[in-house]
Amino acid sequence: MSLIRLDGFKDYSNEREIKLPGIDKTWKVKFDDQYRVQSGLIASEVDKLYREQSSSNYEDELLKLTQAERKKRLTADLNKFKKTCVDGLSTLLQDDKAGEEIYEAKGDSTEICAQIIGKLNDICEKVLDVTKQKEEDGKASKYDTER
């Protein structure tokens, strides 16, 4: 009988440090099953709100409102979107203040927060794919000055 070694899993780690430009803090994130559940829930809620606010029905509804009502509705909807993104970042980075810090550091932009959530989920996928992780680590080490 021959022995098959899966050496690619020997040095595997699903923890990463996350650093964003313009923010002094570094977050340590463990990309595990709990993270994936949370990120899936957050990403689906962000996507749902984004789709609702981007739909033609939404625009039609807004056009039927007076300007004051429209402003109130837009403000409420954007606040809901912001809260979902800010709270989501805090959850994913396991730091109650992270979402608000990122929101403020990124010019009070909910859209940027939503994109960061997407990027974190992309990173999670790469971290959890050991074969791609080894390829990416080899590519990154060429440019990474901290190694």
Short mmCIF file of C-alpha atoms in Angstrom, two decimals:
data_model
loop_
_atom_site.label_atom_id
_atom_site.label_comp_id
_atom_site.label_asym_id
_atom_site.label_seq_id
_atom_site.Cartn_x
_atom_site.Cartn_y
_atom_site.Cartn_z
CA MET A 1 0.00 0.00 0.00
CA SER A 2 1.37 3.44 -0.88
CA LEU A 3 1.31 6.42 1.43
CA ILE A 4 -0.17 9.68 0.22
CA ARG A 5 0.97 12.80 2.09
CA LEU A 6 -1.07 15.96 2.00
CA ASP A 7 1.82 18.23 2.96
CA GLY A 8 0.04 21.33 1.70
CA PHE A 9 -2.02 21.30 4.90
CA LYS A 10 1.00 21.12 7.23
CA ASP A 11 1.53 24.86 7.67
CA TYR A 12 -2.08 25.85 7.05
CA SER A 13 -3.47 28.74 9.08
CA ASN A 14 -6.87 30.32 8.63
CA GLU A 15 -5.96 33.44 10.62
CA ARG A 16 -4.91 36.64 8.91
CA GLU A 17 -4.15 40.18 9.95
CA ILE A 18 -6.23 42.80 8.19
CA LYS A 19 -4.88 46.31 7.70
CA LEU A 20 -6.63 49.08 5.80
CA PRO A 21 -4.89 52.19 4.48
CA GLY A 22 -5.52 55.27 6.60
CA ILE A 23 -6.29 53.29 9.76
CA ASP A 24 -3.60 52.57 12.33
CA LYS A 25 -5.33 49.50 13.73
CA THR A 26 -4.71 45.94 12.55
CA TRP A 27 -7.38 43.28 13.05
CA LYS A 28 -6.70 39.57 13.45
CA VAL A 29 -9.43 37.55 11.76
CA LYS A 30 -9.99 33.82 11.87
CA PHE A 31 -11.67 32.64 8.68
CA ASP A 32 -13.56 29.65 10.05
CA ASP A 33 -17.07 28.22 9.75
CA GLN A 34 -18.49 30.81 12.15
CA TYR A 35 -16.95 33.59 10.05
CA ARG A 36 -18.45 32.12 6.88
CA VAL A 37 -21.94 31.98 8.39
CA GLN A 38 -21.70 35.57 9.61
CA SER A 39 -20.21 36.83 6.36
CA GLY A 40 -22.87 35.04 4.33
CA LEU A 41 -25.65 36.63 6.37
CA ILE A 42 -24.07 40.08 6.22
CA ALA A 43 -23.25 39.89 2.51
CA SER A 44 -26.76 38.72 1.63
CA GLU A 45 -28.34 41.54 3.65
CA VAL A 46 -26.02 44.12 2.04
CA ASP A 47 -26.85 42.72 -1.40
CA LYS A 48 -30.59 42.74 -0.65
CA LEU A 49 -30.55 46.38 0.45
CA TYR A 50 -28.38 47.40 -2.50
CA ARG A 51 -30.71 45.69 -4.98
CA GLU A 52 -33.79 47.25 -3.39
CA GLN A 53 -32.27 50.72 -3.63
CA SER A 54 -31.07 50.14 -7.19
CA SER A 55 -34.31 48.78 -8.62
CA SER A 56 -36.46 50.69 -11.05
CA ASN A 57 -39.46 50.11 -8.74
CA TYR A 58 -37.62 51.99 -6.01
CA GLU A 59 -37.00 54.92 -8.31
CA ASP A 60 -40.65 54.91 -9.39
CA GLU A 61 -41.74 54.92 -5.73
CA LEU A 62 -39.45 57.86 -5.00
CA LEU A 63 -40.78 59.87 -7.92
CA LYS A 64 -44.32 59.58 -6.52
CA LEU A 65 -43.23 61.25 -3.27
CA THR A 66 -42.90 64.94 -2.56
CA GLN A 67 -39.34 66.22 -2.34
CA ALA A 68 -39.49 66.32 1.48
CA GLU A 69 -40.89 62.76 1.64
CA ARG A 70 -38.30 61.60 -0.90
CA LYS A 71 -35.47 63.07 1.16
CA LYS A 72 -36.81 61.43 4.31
CA ARG A 73 -37.12 58.04 2.57
CA LEU A 74 -33.66 58.26 0.98
CA THR A 75 -32.10 59.23 4.30
CA ALA A 76 -33.85 56.38 6.15
CA ASP A 77 -32.92 53.81 3.50
CA LEU A 78 -29.30 54.92 3.36
CA ASN A 79 -29.09 54.86 7.16
CA LYS A 80 -30.36 51.27 7.12
CA PHE A 81 -27.76 50.36 4.49
CA LYS A 82 -25.04 52.13 6.47
CA LYS A 83 -25.99 50.38 9.72
CA THR A 84 -25.89 46.99 8.01
CA CYS A 85 -22.43 47.67 6.56
CA VAL A 86 -20.93 49.29 9.67
CA ASP A 87 -22.31 46.63 12.01
CA GLY A 88 -21.24 43.95 9.53
CA LEU A 89 -17.65 45.17 9.48
CA SER A 90 -17.58 45.27 13.27
CA THR A 91 -18.85 41.69 13.37
CA LEU A 92 -16.47 40.36 10.73
CA LEU A 93 -13.44 42.07 12.27
CA GLN A 94 -14.57 41.09 15.79
CA ASP A 95 -14.24 44.66 17.04
CA ASP A 96 -17.29 46.69 18.11
CA LYS A 97 -15.70 49.95 16.89
CA ALA A 98 -14.21 48.71 13.61
CA GLY A 99 -17.16 49.49 11.35
CA GLU A 100 -17.51 53.08 12.49
CA GLU A 101 -13.71 53.63 12.32
CA ILE A 102 -13.63 52.33 8.76
CA TYR A 103 -16.70 54.34 7.76
CA GLU A 104 -15.13 57.57 9.05
CA ALA A 105 -11.67 56.79 7.64
CA LYS A 106 -13.14 56.07 4.22
CA GLY A 107 -14.90 59.41 3.84
CA ASP A 108 -18.24 58.45 5.40
CA SER A 109 -18.96 56.16 2.46
CA THR A 110 -21.35 53.26 2.94
CA GLU A 111 -20.51 52.05 -0.57
CA ILE A 112 -16.82 51.68 0.35
CA CYS A 113 -17.80 49.75 3.50
CA ALA A 114 -19.90 47.39 1.38
CA GLN A 115 -16.95 46.86 -0.97
CA ILE A 116 -14.64 46.12 1.98
CA ILE A 117 -17.11 43.45 3.17
CA GLY A 118 -16.93 41.93 -0.32
CA LYS A 119 -13.14 42.05 -0.29
CA LEU A 120 -13.01 40.36 3.14
CA ASN A 121 -15.22 37.58 1.76
CA ASP A 122 -12.93 37.21 -1.27
CA ILE A 123 -9.93 36.93 1.08
CA CYS A 124 -11.78 34.29 3.11
CA GLU A 125 -12.31 32.18 0.01
CA LYS A 126 -8.60 32.38 -0.85
CA VAL A 127 -7.50 31.56 2.70
CA LEU A 128 -9.73 28.50 2.84
CA ASP A 129 -8.47 27.15 -0.49
CA VAL A 130 -5.08 25.80 0.54
CA THR A 131 -3.89 25.13 -3.00
CA LYS A 132 -4.64 28.67 -4.14
CA GLN A 133 -3.27 30.03 -0.86
CA LYS A 134 0.13 28.49 -1.57
CA GLU A 135 0.10 30.00 -5.06
CA GLU A 136 -0.94 33.43 -3.76
CA ASP A 137 1.63 33.33 -0.95
CA GLY A 138 4.34 32.66 -3.52
CA LYS A 139 3.20 35.59 -5.65
CA ALA A 140 2.73 37.95 -2.70
CA SER A 141 6.09 37.18 -1.13
CA LYS A 142 7.77 38.70 -4.17
CA TYR A 143 6.22 42.09 -3.34
CA ASP A 144 5.52 41.90 0.40
CA THR A 145 8.11 43.91 2.32
CA GLU A 146 7.04 42.53 5.70
CA ARG A 147 8.15 38.95 5.03
#
